[in-house]
mmCIF file of N, CA and C in Angstrom:
data_model
loop_
_atom_site.group_PDB
_atom_site.id
_atom_site.type_symbol
_atom_site.label_atom_id
_atom_site.label_comp_id
_atom_site.label_asym_id
_atom_site.label_seq_id
_atom_site.Cartn_x
_atom_site.Cartn_y
_atom_site.Cartn_z
ATOM 1 N N MET O 1 11.574 -57.744 15.037
ATOM 2 C CA MET O 1 12.621 -57.526 14.064
ATOM 3 C C MET O 1 12.072 -56.629 12.944
ATOM 4 N N LYS O 2 12.846 -55.629 12.593
ATOM 5 C CA LYS O 2 12.424 -54.658 11.590
ATOM 6 C C LYS O 2 12.692 -55.211 10.189
ATOM 7 N N ASP O 3 11.681 -55.054 9.298
ATOM 8 C CA ASP O 3 11.872 -55.462 7.908
ATOM 9 C C ASP O 3 12.877 -54.537 7.244
ATOM 10 N N THR O 4 13.752 -55.124 6.426
ATOM 11 C CA THR O 4 14.690 -54.309 5.676
ATOM 12 C C THR O 4 14.199 -54.191 4.246
ATOM 13 N N LEU O 5 14.510 -53.097 3.660
ATOM 14 C CA LEU O 5 14.070 -52.788 2.310
ATOM 15 C C LEU O 5 15.292 -52.820 1.400
ATOM 16 N N GLY O 6 15.257 -53.641 0.367
ATOM 17 C CA GLY O 6 16.352 -53.690 -0.576
ATOM 18 C C GLY O 6 16.393 -52.429 -1.423
ATOM 19 N N ALA O 7 17.550 -52.171 -2.022
ATOM 20 C CA ALA O 7 17.725 -50.963 -2.828
ATOM 21 C C ALA O 7 16.722 -50.922 -3.984
ATOM 22 N N ALA O 8 16.564 -52.037 -4.686
ATOM 23 C CA ALA O 8 15.648 -52.053 -5.834
ATOM 24 C C ALA O 8 14.221 -51.790 -5.389
ATOM 25 N N SER O 9 13.787 -52.460 -4.342
ATOM 26 C CA SER O 9 12.427 -52.245 -3.836
ATOM 27 C C SER O 9 12.241 -50.806 -3.367
ATOM 28 N N GLY O 10 13.247 -50.284 -2.698
ATOM 29 C CA GLY O 10 13.174 -48.897 -2.231
ATOM 30 C C GLY O 10 13.076 -47.915 -3.385
ATOM 31 N N LEU O 11 13.857 -48.142 -4.430
ATOM 32 C CA LEU O 11 13.800 -47.254 -5.591
ATOM 33 C C LEU O 11 12.452 -47.337 -6.297
ATOM 34 N N VAL O 12 11.898 -48.538 -6.402
ATOM 35 C CA VAL O 12 10.587 -48.691 -7.033
ATOM 36 C C VAL O 12 9.525 -47.982 -6.206
ATOM 37 N N ARG O 13 9.559 -48.163 -4.903
ATOM 38 C CA ARG O 13 8.581 -47.493 -4.041
ATOM 39 C C ARG O 13 8.732 -45.978 -4.109
ATOM 40 N N LEU O 14 9.984 -45.509 -4.140
ATOM 41 C CA LEU O 14 10.243 -44.077 -4.261
ATOM 42 C C LEU O 14 9.730 -43.552 -5.608
ATOM 43 N N THR O 15 9.896 -44.346 -6.665
ATOM 44 C CA THR O 15 9.399 -43.967 -7.983
ATOM 45 C C THR O 15 7.892 -43.767 -7.948
ATOM 46 N N PHE O 16 7.175 -44.707 -7.357
ATOM 47 C CA PHE O 16 5.722 -44.572 -7.251
ATOM 48 C C PHE O 16 5.340 -43.333 -6.449
ATOM 49 N N LEU O 17 6.025 -43.121 -5.354
ATOM 50 C CA LEU O 17 5.746 -41.965 -4.513
ATOM 51 C C LEU O 17 5.958 -40.662 -5.283
ATOM 52 N N VAL O 18 7.093 -40.545 -5.982
ATOM 53 C CA VAL O 18 7.407 -39.332 -6.731
ATOM 54 C C VAL O 18 6.447 -39.160 -7.912
ATOM 55 N N GLN O 19 6.145 -40.243 -8.612
ATOM 56 C CA GLN O 19 5.207 -40.147 -9.733
ATOM 57 C C GLN O 19 3.833 -39.673 -9.273
ATOM 58 N N ASN O 20 3.374 -40.168 -8.142
ATOM 59 C CA ASN O 20 2.074 -39.744 -7.622
ATOM 60 C C ASN O 20 2.083 -38.272 -7.227
ATOM 61 N N LEU O 21 3.163 -37.826 -6.587
ATOM 62 C CA LEU O 21 3.268 -36.404 -6.237
ATOM 63 C C LEU O 21 3.336 -35.542 -7.494
ATOM 64 N N TYR O 22 4.097 -36.000 -8.487
ATOM 65 C CA TYR O 22 4.253 -35.284 -9.751
ATOM 66 C C TYR O 22 2.885 -35.091 -10.412
ATOM 67 N N ALA O 23 2.104 -36.161 -10.468
ATOM 68 C CA ALA O 23 0.775 -36.096 -11.076
ATOM 69 C C ALA O 23 -0.157 -35.203 -10.260
ATOM 70 N N GLU O 24 -0.101 -35.319 -8.947
ATOM 71 C CA GLU O 24 -0.971 -34.520 -8.073
ATOM 72 C C GLU O 24 -0.677 -33.033 -8.209
ATOM 73 N N VAL O 25 0.591 -32.679 -8.185
ATOM 74 C CA VAL O 25 0.971 -31.270 -8.338
ATOM 75 C C VAL O 25 0.632 -30.792 -9.746
ATOM 76 N N GLY O 26 0.852 -31.647 -10.737
ATOM 77 C CA GLY O 26 0.486 -31.286 -12.108
ATOM 78 C C GLY O 26 -0.993 -30.952 -12.221
ATOM 79 N N ARG O 27 -1.837 -31.803 -11.643
ATOM 80 C CA ARG O 27 -3.283 -31.540 -11.683
ATOM 81 C C ARG O 27 -3.614 -30.197 -11.024
ATOM 82 N N ALA O 28 -2.967 -29.923 -9.898
ATOM 83 C CA ALA O 28 -3.213 -28.659 -9.199
ATOM 84 C C ALA O 28 -2.764 -27.456 -10.034
ATOM 85 N N CYS O 29 -1.799 -27.683 -10.920
ATOM 86 C CA CYS O 29 -1.290 -26.620 -11.797
ATOM 87 C C CYS O 29 -1.932 -26.667 -13.181
ATOM 88 N N ASP O 30 -2.968 -27.481 -13.340
ATOM 89 C CA ASP O 30 -3.679 -27.649 -14.611
ATOM 90 C C ASP O 30 -2.754 -28.160 -15.715
ATOM 91 N N LEU O 31 -1.894 -29.114 -15.362
ATOM 92 C CA LEU O 31 -0.981 -29.742 -16.312
ATOM 93 C C LEU O 31 -1.128 -31.254 -16.235
ATOM 94 N N THR O 32 -1.111 -31.903 -17.387
ATOM 95 C CA THR O 32 -1.019 -33.354 -17.373
ATOM 96 C C THR O 32 0.418 -33.729 -17.051
ATOM 97 N N VAL O 33 0.643 -34.987 -16.723
ATOM 98 C CA VAL O 33 2.005 -35.448 -16.455
ATOM 99 C C VAL O 33 2.889 -35.199 -17.675
ATOM 100 N N ALA O 34 2.373 -35.530 -18.862
ATOM 101 C CA ALA O 34 3.157 -35.341 -20.091
ATOM 102 C C ALA O 34 3.477 -33.865 -20.327
ATOM 103 N N GLN O 35 2.508 -32.981 -20.080
ATOM 104 C CA GLN O 35 2.764 -31.549 -20.246
ATOM 105 C C GLN O 35 3.819 -31.069 -19.253
ATOM 106 N N ALA O 36 3.710 -31.496 -18.010
ATOM 107 C CA ALA O 36 4.690 -31.103 -16.996
ATOM 108 C C ALA O 36 6.082 -31.604 -17.372
ATOM 109 N N GLN O 37 6.172 -32.847 -17.839
ATOM 110 C CA GLN O 37 7.475 -33.381 -18.257
ATOM 111 C C GLN O 37 8.047 -32.570 -19.413
ATOM 112 N N MET O 38 7.199 -32.221 -20.364
ATOM 113 C CA MET O 38 7.675 -31.448 -21.501
ATOM 114 C C MET O 38 8.157 -30.069 -21.049
ATOM 115 N N LEU O 39 7.384 -29.393 -20.216
ATOM 116 C CA LEU O 39 7.794 -28.080 -19.741
ATOM 117 C C LEU O 39 9.112 -28.156 -18.982
ATOM 118 N N CYS O 40 9.273 -29.181 -18.157
ATOM 119 C CA CYS O 40 10.531 -29.354 -17.426
ATOM 120 C C CYS O 40 11.696 -29.559 -18.394
ATOM 121 N N SER O 41 11.461 -30.304 -19.462
ATOM 122 C CA SER O 41 12.506 -30.560 -20.454
ATOM 123 C C SER O 41 12.906 -29.295 -21.199
ATOM 124 N N LEU O 42 11.975 -28.363 -21.325
ATOM 125 C CA LEU O 42 12.209 -27.123 -22.067
ATOM 126 C C LEU O 42 12.619 -25.969 -21.158
ATOM 127 N N SER O 43 12.901 -26.237 -19.910
ATOM 128 C CA SER O 43 13.048 -25.177 -18.916
ATOM 129 C C SER O 43 14.023 -24.077 -19.300
ATOM 130 N N ASP O 44 15.117 -24.402 -19.913
ATOM 131 C CA ASP O 44 16.110 -23.365 -20.189
ATOM 132 C C ASP O 44 16.608 -23.377 -21.628
ATOM 133 N N ARG O 45 15.830 -24.008 -22.523
ATOM 134 C CA ARG O 45 16.299 -24.117 -23.902
ATOM 135 C C ARG O 45 15.162 -24.530 -24.821
ATOM 136 N N SER O 46 15.380 -24.298 -26.086
ATOM 137 C CA SER O 46 14.466 -24.857 -27.074
ATOM 138 C C SER O 46 15.061 -26.185 -27.521
ATOM 139 N N ILE O 47 14.192 -27.120 -27.867
ATOM 140 C CA ILE O 47 14.625 -28.475 -28.205
ATOM 141 C C ILE O 47 13.940 -28.902 -29.493
ATOM 142 N N GLY O 48 14.689 -29.564 -30.340
ATOM 143 C CA GLY O 48 14.115 -30.110 -31.553
ATOM 144 C C GLY O 48 13.135 -31.220 -31.230
ATOM 145 N N MET O 49 12.190 -31.402 -32.131
ATOM 146 C CA MET O 49 11.145 -32.417 -31.922
ATOM 147 C C MET O 49 11.745 -33.812 -31.759
ATOM 148 N N ALA O 50 12.766 -34.153 -32.541
ATOM 149 C CA ALA O 50 13.359 -35.487 -32.446
ATOM 150 C C ALA O 50 13.998 -35.702 -31.077
ATOM 151 N N GLU O 51 14.735 -34.710 -30.597
ATOM 152 C CA GLU O 51 15.366 -34.831 -29.279
ATOM 153 C C GLU O 51 14.315 -34.881 -28.178
ATOM 154 N N LEU O 52 13.289 -34.050 -28.303
ATOM 155 C CA LEU O 52 12.222 -34.036 -27.303
ATOM 156 C C LEU O 52 11.489 -35.368 -27.276
ATOM 157 N N SER O 53 11.284 -35.950 -28.437
ATOM 158 C CA SER O 53 10.661 -37.273 -28.529
ATOM 159 C C SER O 53 11.468 -38.295 -27.735
ATOM 160 N N GLY O 54 12.790 -38.253 -27.883
ATOM 161 C CA GLY O 54 13.656 -39.170 -27.142
ATOM 162 C C GLY O 54 13.648 -38.913 -25.652
ATOM 163 N N LEU O 55 13.711 -37.650 -25.262
ATOM 164 C CA LEU O 55 13.708 -37.302 -23.834
ATOM 165 C C LEU O 55 12.435 -37.766 -23.139
ATOM 166 N N LEU O 56 11.310 -37.604 -23.823
ATOM 167 C CA LEU O 56 10.024 -37.931 -23.218
ATOM 168 C C LEU O 56 9.576 -39.360 -23.508
ATOM 169 N N CYS O 57 10.368 -40.090 -24.289
ATOM 170 C CA CYS O 57 10.036 -41.474 -24.669
ATOM 171 C C CYS O 57 8.651 -41.545 -25.322
ATOM 172 N N LEU O 58 8.421 -40.642 -26.258
ATOM 173 C CA LEU O 58 7.154 -40.595 -26.975
ATOM 174 C C LEU O 58 7.393 -40.789 -28.462
ATOM 175 N N GLU O 59 6.469 -41.477 -29.109
ATOM 176 C CA GLU O 59 6.497 -41.560 -30.565
ATOM 177 C C GLU O 59 6.254 -40.155 -31.105
ATOM 178 N N ARG O 60 6.771 -39.912 -32.294
ATOM 179 C CA ARG O 60 6.637 -38.569 -32.875
ATOM 180 C C ARG O 60 5.173 -38.136 -32.999
ATOM 181 N N SER O 61 4.286 -39.051 -33.379
ATOM 182 C CA SER O 61 2.874 -38.670 -33.515
ATOM 183 C C SER O 61 2.277 -38.264 -32.172
ATOM 184 N N SER O 62 2.652 -38.963 -31.102
ATOM 185 C CA SER O 62 2.167 -38.599 -29.761
ATOM 186 C C SER O 62 2.741 -37.259 -29.332
ATOM 187 N N LEU O 63 4.015 -37.032 -29.638
ATOM 188 C CA LEU O 63 4.642 -35.760 -29.288
ATOM 189 C C LEU O 63 3.988 -34.608 -30.046
ATOM 190 N N THR O 64 3.688 -34.829 -31.313
ATOM 191 C CA THR O 64 3.033 -33.784 -32.107
ATOM 192 C C THR O 64 1.722 -33.366 -31.463
ATOM 193 N N GLY O 65 0.918 -34.326 -31.027
ATOM 194 C CA GLY O 65 -0.337 -34.010 -30.349
ATOM 195 C C GLY O 65 -0.111 -33.267 -29.040
ATOM 196 N N LEU O 66 0.891 -33.686 -28.284
ATOM 197 C CA LEU O 66 1.213 -33.037 -27.020
ATOM 198 C C LEU O 66 1.624 -31.587 -27.258
ATOM 199 N N VAL O 67 2.491 -31.371 -28.233
ATOM 200 C CA VAL O 67 2.943 -30.014 -28.545
ATOM 201 C C VAL O 67 1.775 -29.180 -29.078
ATOM 202 N N ASP O 68 0.941 -29.769 -29.934
ATOM 203 C CA ASP O 68 -0.240 -29.044 -30.451
ATOM 204 C C ASP O 68 -1.116 -28.544 -29.308
ATOM 205 N N ARG O 69 -1.425 -29.422 -28.363
ATOM 206 C CA ARG O 69 -2.302 -29.039 -27.248
ATOM 207 C C ARG O 69 -1.644 -27.971 -26.359
ATOM 208 N N ALA O 70 -0.355 -28.120 -26.121
ATOM 209 C CA ALA O 70 0.353 -27.125 -25.303
ATOM 210 C C ALA O 70 0.446 -25.789 -26.036
ATOM 211 N N GLN O 71 0.607 -25.849 -27.347
ATOM 212 C CA GLN O 71 0.661 -24.619 -28.131
ATOM 213 C C GLN O 71 -0.699 -23.924 -28.124
ATOM 214 N N GLN O 72 -1.776 -24.690 -28.221
ATOM 215 C CA GLN O 72 -3.125 -24.107 -28.176
ATOM 216 C C GLN O 72 -3.380 -23.416 -26.836
ATOM 217 N N ARG O 73 -2.768 -23.939 -25.780
ATOM 218 C CA ARG O 73 -2.919 -23.329 -24.456
ATOM 219 C C ARG O 73 -1.960 -22.164 -24.243
ATOM 220 N N GLY O 74 -1.072 -21.932 -25.212
ATOM 221 C CA GLY O 74 -0.131 -20.822 -25.106
ATOM 222 C C GLY O 74 1.088 -21.128 -24.257
ATOM 223 N N LEU O 75 1.372 -22.407 -24.019
ATOM 224 C CA LEU O 75 2.506 -22.797 -23.178
ATOM 225 C C LEU O 75 3.816 -22.917 -23.940
ATOM 226 N N VAL O 76 3.739 -23.286 -25.219
ATOM 227 C CA VAL O 76 4.933 -23.469 -26.040
ATOM 228 C C VAL O 76 4.711 -22.866 -27.418
ATOM 229 N N VAL O 77 5.804 -22.652 -28.119
ATOM 230 C CA VAL O 77 5.770 -22.245 -29.519
ATOM 231 C C VAL O 77 6.718 -23.148 -30.300
ATOM 232 N N ARG O 78 6.397 -23.301 -31.564
ATOM 233 C CA ARG O 78 7.304 -23.984 -32.486
ATOM 234 C C ARG O 78 8.147 -22.904 -33.163
ATOM 235 N N GLU O 79 9.439 -23.205 -33.330
ATOM 236 C CA GLU O 79 10.362 -22.273 -33.972
ATOM 237 C C GLU O 79 11.120 -23.006 -35.061
ATOM 238 N N ASP O 80 11.481 -22.292 -36.100
ATOM 239 C CA ASP O 80 12.349 -22.875 -37.112
ATOM 240 C C ASP O 80 13.727 -23.106 -36.501
ATOM 241 N N ASP O 81 14.375 -24.183 -36.909
ATOM 242 C CA ASP O 81 15.725 -24.489 -36.454
ATOM 243 C C ASP O 81 16.706 -23.845 -37.430
ATOM 244 N N PRO O 82 17.492 -22.881 -36.975
ATOM 245 C CA PRO O 82 18.412 -22.209 -37.888
ATOM 246 C C PRO O 82 19.492 -23.145 -38.458
ATOM 247 N N GLN O 83 19.735 -24.265 -37.800
ATOM 248 C CA GLN O 83 20.729 -25.232 -38.244
ATOM 249 C C GLN O 83 20.202 -26.192 -39.303
ATOM 250 N N ASP O 84 18.864 -26.349 -39.351
ATOM 251 C CA ASP O 84 18.255 -27.326 -40.253
ATOM 252 C C ASP O 84 16.876 -26.810 -40.667
ATOM 253 N N ARG O 85 16.742 -26.386 -41.906
ATOM 254 C CA ARG O 85 15.482 -25.797 -42.373
ATOM 255 C C ARG O 85 14.313 -26.765 -42.282
ATOM 256 N N ARG O 86 14.586 -28.070 -42.261
ATOM 257 C CA ARG O 86 13.504 -29.054 -42.198
ATOM 258 C C ARG O 86 13.038 -29.314 -40.770
ATOM 259 N N ALA O 87 13.828 -28.917 -39.811
ATOM 260 C CA ALA O 87 13.540 -29.245 -38.405
ATOM 261 C C ALA O 87 12.792 -28.103 -37.710
ATOM 262 N N VAL O 88 12.100 -28.479 -36.655
ATOM 263 C CA VAL O 88 11.351 -27.530 -35.825
ATOM 264 C C VAL O 88 11.790 -27.722 -34.386
ATOM 265 N N LYS O 89 11.953 -26.620 -33.686
ATOM 266 C CA LYS O 89 12.259 -26.657 -32.265
ATOM 267 C C LYS O 89 11.038 -26.193 -31.482
ATOM 268 N N VAL O 90 10.981 -26.605 -30.237
ATOM 269 C CA VAL O 90 9.887 -26.222 -29.343
ATOM 270 C C VAL O 90 10.500 -25.423 -28.192
ATOM 271 N N ALA O 91 9.851 -24.323 -27.841
ATOM 272 C CA ALA O 91 10.338 -23.474 -26.750
ATOM 273 C C ALA O 91 9.159 -23.028 -25.892
ATOM 274 N N LEU O 92 9.464 -22.684 -24.648
ATOM 275 C CA LEU O 92 8.441 -22.165 -23.738
ATOM 276 C C LEU O 92 8.057 -20.740 -24.112
ATOM 277 N N THR O 93 6.808 -20.426 -23.929
ATOM 278 C CA THR O 93 6.325 -19.042 -23.996
ATOM 279 C C THR O 93 6.445 -18.468 -22.581
ATOM 280 N N PRO O 94 6.228 -17.168 -22.420
ATOM 281 C CA PRO O 94 6.186 -16.622 -21.052
ATOM 282 C C PRO O 94 5.145 -17.333 -20.176
ATOM 283 N N ALA O 95 3.984 -17.665 -20.751
ATOM 284 C CA ALA O 95 2.964 -18.385 -19.975
ATOM 285 C C ALA O 95 3.448 -19.791 -19.615
ATOM 286 N N GLY O 96 4.152 -20.444 -20.541
ATOM 287 C CA GLY O 96 4.705 -21.776 -20.273
ATOM 288 C C GLY O 96 5.770 -21.721 -19.195
ATOM 289 N N SER O 97 6.592 -20.680 -19.244
ATOM 290 C CA SER O 97 7.620 -20.504 -18.219
ATOM 291 C C SER O 97 6.993 -20.261 -16.854
ATOM 292 N N ALA O 98 5.929 -19.475 -16.811
ATOM 293 C CA ALA O 98 5.229 -19.227 -15.539
ATOM 294 C C ALA O 98 4.605 -20.510 -15.013
ATOM 295 N N ALA O 99 3.996 -21.301 -15.904
ATOM 296 C CA ALA O 99 3.407 -22.577 -15.490
ATOM 297 C C ALA O 99 4.479 -23.523 -14.967
ATOM 298 N N LEU O 100 5.615 -23.549 -15.650
ATOM 299 C CA LEU O 100 6.722 -24.396 -15.209
ATOM 300 C C LEU O 100 7.224 -23.969 -13.835
ATOM 301 N N HIS O 101 7.399 -22.680 -13.630
ATOM 302 C CA HIS O 101 7.910 -22.210 -12.331
ATOM 303 C C HIS O 101 6.935 -22.519 -11.202
ATOM 304 N N ARG O 102 5.652 -22.366 -11.465
ATOM 305 C CA ARG O 102 4.649 -22.716 -10.437
ATOM 306 C C ARG O 102 4.721 -24.202 -10.119
ATOM 307 N N PHE O 103 4.753 -25.025 -11.169
ATOM 308 C CA PHE O 103 4.846 -26.471 -10.986
ATOM 309 C C PHE O 103 6.128 -26.827 -10.235
ATOM 310 N N HIS O 104 7.246 -26.274 -10.671
ATOM 311 C CA HIS O 104 8.543 -26.559 -10.048
ATOM 312 C C HIS O 104 8.527 -26.192 -8.570
ATOM 313 N N ASP O 105 8.046 -25.001 -8.257
ATOM 314 C CA ASP O 105 8.043 -24.549 -6.859
ATOM 315 C C ASP O 105 7.166 -25.443 -5.989
ATOM 316 N N GLU O 106 5.967 -25.772 -6.476
ATOM 317 C CA GLU O 106 5.060 -26.606 -5.681
ATOM 318 C C GLU O 106 5.588 -28.031 -5.530
ATOM 319 N N LEU O 107 6.128 -28.579 -6.607
ATOM 320 C CA LEU O 107 6.665 -29.938 -6.515
ATOM 321 C C LEU O 107 7.889 -29.982 -5.610
ATOM 322 N N THR O 108 8.772 -29.006 -5.747
ATOM 323 C CA THR O 108 9.966 -28.964 -4.895
ATOM 324 C C THR O 108 9.579 -28.893 -3.427
ATOM 325 N N GLU O 109 8.595 -28.069 -3.122
ATOM 326 C CA GLU O 109 8.132 -27.960 -1.730
ATOM 327 C C GLU O 109 7.607 -29.303 -1.221
ATOM 328 N N ARG O 110 6.804 -29.981 -2.041
ATOM 329 C CA ARG O 110 6.239 -31.276 -1.635
ATOM 330 C C ARG O 110 7.325 -32.337 -1.482
ATOM 331 N N LEU O 111 8.297 -32.354 -2.391
ATOM 332 C CA LEU O 111 9.370 -33.340 -2.296
ATOM 333 C C LEU O 111 10.278 -33.055 -1.105
ATOM 334 N N ASP O 112 10.574 -31.774 -0.865
ATOM 335 C CA ASP O 112 11.382 -31.417 0.309
ATOM 336 C C ASP O 112 10.696 -31.861 1.594
ATOM 337 N N HIS O 113 9.369 -31.775 1.609
ATOM 338 C CA HIS O 113 8.589 -32.186 2.783
ATOM 339 C C HIS O 113 8.810 -33.677 3.095
ATOM 340 N N LEU O 114 8.999 -34.485 2.048
ATOM 341 C CA LEU O 114 9.233 -35.917 2.267
ATOM 342 C C LEU O 114 10.479 -36.182 3.104
ATOM 343 N N LEU O 115 11.455 -35.327 2.984
ATOM 344 C CA LEU O 115 12.743 -35.553 3.655
ATOM 345 C C LEU O 115 12.910 -34.768 4.943
ATOM 346 N N GLN O 116 11.927 -33.972 5.315
ATOM 347 C CA GLN O 116 12.100 -33.089 6.460
ATOM 348 C C GLN O 116 12.304 -33.826 7.788
ATOM 349 N N GLU O 117 11.811 -35.056 7.885
ATOM 350 C CA GLU O 117 11.961 -35.804 9.140
ATOM 351 C C GLU O 117 13.369 -36.383 9.313
ATOM 352 N N LEU O 118 14.130 -36.419 8.224
ATOM 353 C CA LEU O 118 15.487 -36.955 8.312
ATOM 354 C C LEU O 118 16.412 -35.934 8.958
ATOM 355 N N PRO O 119 17.330 -36.396 9.793
ATOM 356 C CA PRO O 119 18.341 -35.467 10.320
ATOM 357 C C PRO O 119 19.155 -34.877 9.155
ATOM 358 N N ALA O 120 19.690 -33.698 9.361
ATOM 359 C CA ALA O 120 20.417 -32.984 8.303
ATOM 360 C C ALA O 120 21.534 -33.825 7.693
ATOM 361 N N THR O 121 22.258 -34.573 8.515
ATOM 362 C CA THR O 121 23.356 -35.384 7.970
ATOM 363 C C THR O 121 22.835 -36.477 7.036
ATOM 364 N N GLU O 122 21.693 -37.083 7.375
ATOM 365 C CA GLU O 122 21.110 -38.104 6.503
ATOM 366 C C GLU O 122 20.584 -37.493 5.215
ATOM 367 N N ARG O 123 19.967 -36.315 5.314
ATOM 368 C CA ARG O 123 19.487 -35.626 4.101
ATOM 369 C C ARG O 123 20.655 -35.300 3.175
ATOM 370 N N ASP O 124 21.740 -34.807 3.755
ATOM 371 C CA ASP O 124 22.923 -34.473 2.951
ATOM 372 C C ASP O 124 23.504 -35.716 2.289
ATOM 373 N N ARG O 125 23.594 -36.807 3.034
ATOM 374 C CA ARG O 125 24.121 -38.056 2.483
ATOM 375 C C ARG O 125 23.204 -38.578 1.374
ATOM 376 N N PHE O 126 21.897 -38.517 1.602
ATOM 377 C CA PHE O 126 20.931 -38.951 0.599
ATOM 378 C C PHE O 126 21.074 -38.118 -0.675
ATOM 379 N N THR O 127 21.207 -36.806 -0.517
ATOM 380 C CA THR O 127 21.344 -35.911 -1.665
ATOM 381 C C THR O 127 22.614 -36.220 -2.452
ATOM 382 N N GLN O 128 23.712 -36.446 -1.755
ATOM 383 C CA GLN O 128 24.977 -36.779 -2.428
ATOM 384 C C GLN O 128 24.873 -38.112 -3.163
ATOM 385 N N THR O 129 24.311 -39.104 -2.511
ATOM 386 C CA THR O 129 24.154 -40.423 -3.128
ATOM 387 C C THR O 129 23.223 -40.345 -4.325
ATOM 388 N N LEU O 130 22.126 -39.657 -4.174
ATOM 389 C CA LEU O 130 21.175 -39.501 -5.268
ATOM 390 C C LEU O 130 21.844 -38.819 -6.463
ATOM 391 N N GLY O 131 22.661 -37.818 -6.192
ATOM 392 C CA GLY O 131 23.390 -37.135 -7.267
ATOM 393 C C GLY O 131 24.268 -38.088 -8.054
ATOM 394 N N ARG O 132 24.918 -39.006 -7.365
ATOM 395 C CA ARG O 132 25.767 -39.996 -8.063
ATOM 396 C C ARG O 132 24.920 -40.987 -8.843
ATOM 397 N N VAL O 133 23.783 -41.404 -8.294
ATOM 398 C CA VAL O 133 22.928 -42.389 -8.957
ATOM 399 C C VAL O 133 22.359 -41.819 -10.256
ATOM 400 N N VAL O 134 21.962 -40.554 -10.249
ATOM 401 C CA VAL O 134 21.321 -39.970 -11.434
ATOM 402 C C VAL O 134 22.269 -39.142 -12.293
ATOM 403 N N ALA O 135 23.551 -39.254 -12.050
ATOM 404 C CA ALA O 135 24.541 -38.412 -12.751
ATOM 405 C C ALA O 135 24.435 -38.490 -14.265
ATOM 406 N N ASP O 136 24.116 -39.653 -14.808
ATOM 407 C CA ASP O 136 24.047 -39.800 -16.260
ATOM 408 C C ASP O 136 22.646 -39.590 -16.834
ATOM 409 N N ALA O 137 21.674 -39.315 -15.976
ATOM 410 C CA ALA O 137 20.310 -39.078 -16.442
ATOM 411 C C ALA O 137 20.212 -37.654 -16.996
ATOM 412 N N PRO O 138 19.322 -37.434 -17.980
ATOM 413 C CA PRO O 138 19.172 -36.084 -18.523
ATOM 414 C C PRO O 138 18.700 -35.109 -17.454
ATOM 415 N N ALA O 139 19.235 -33.911 -17.489
ATOM 416 C CA ALA O 139 18.832 -32.855 -16.552
ATOM 417 C C ALA O 139 17.565 -32.213 -17.100
ATOM 418 N N VAL O 140 16.431 -32.517 -16.493
ATOM 419 C CA VAL O 140 15.166 -31.980 -16.980
ATOM 420 C C VAL O 140 14.401 -31.215 -15.914
ATOM 421 N N PHE O 141 15.002 -30.996 -14.795
ATOM 422 C CA PHE O 141 14.321 -30.303 -13.708
ATOM 423 C C PHE O 141 15.355 -29.481 -12.978
ATOM 424 N N ALA O 142 15.312 -28.173 -13.135
ATOM 425 C CA ALA O 142 16.312 -27.298 -12.541
ATOM 426 C C ALA O 142 16.196 -27.281 -11.020
ATOM 427 N N ASP O 143 17.314 -27.131 -10.366
ATOM 428 C CA ASP O 143 17.321 -27.020 -8.895
ATOM 429 C C ASP O 143 17.231 -25.586 -8.462
#
């Protein structure tokens, strides 16, 4: 008799699998997990520090250190917020955008590989279901 996997257990196992791939690809791209998450969050826009703190679930002091280190590496820049003189936004530099695209391409390839054994109809159904499950989650990784 085949063991069945409950939805919660399956999602937790999938989370571990994806997190491990994310970290592995990040290391290969010379990015920490936090740096990769930040770059993904900034993929197509500049974001204020407060919003970025919320997206990444980081305290402001931790985010400041993360942004400082990424800025020293030339991956991001701080910009004045034209809407609020007291606020600062963070945006990708060309080098940050290149790092993000490399990370995105390599991670996408590795994640696609996970599903290659599934028949096309199952992959399509999984993709549709996954889209509904994550519909309210922030879009931080472009397709």
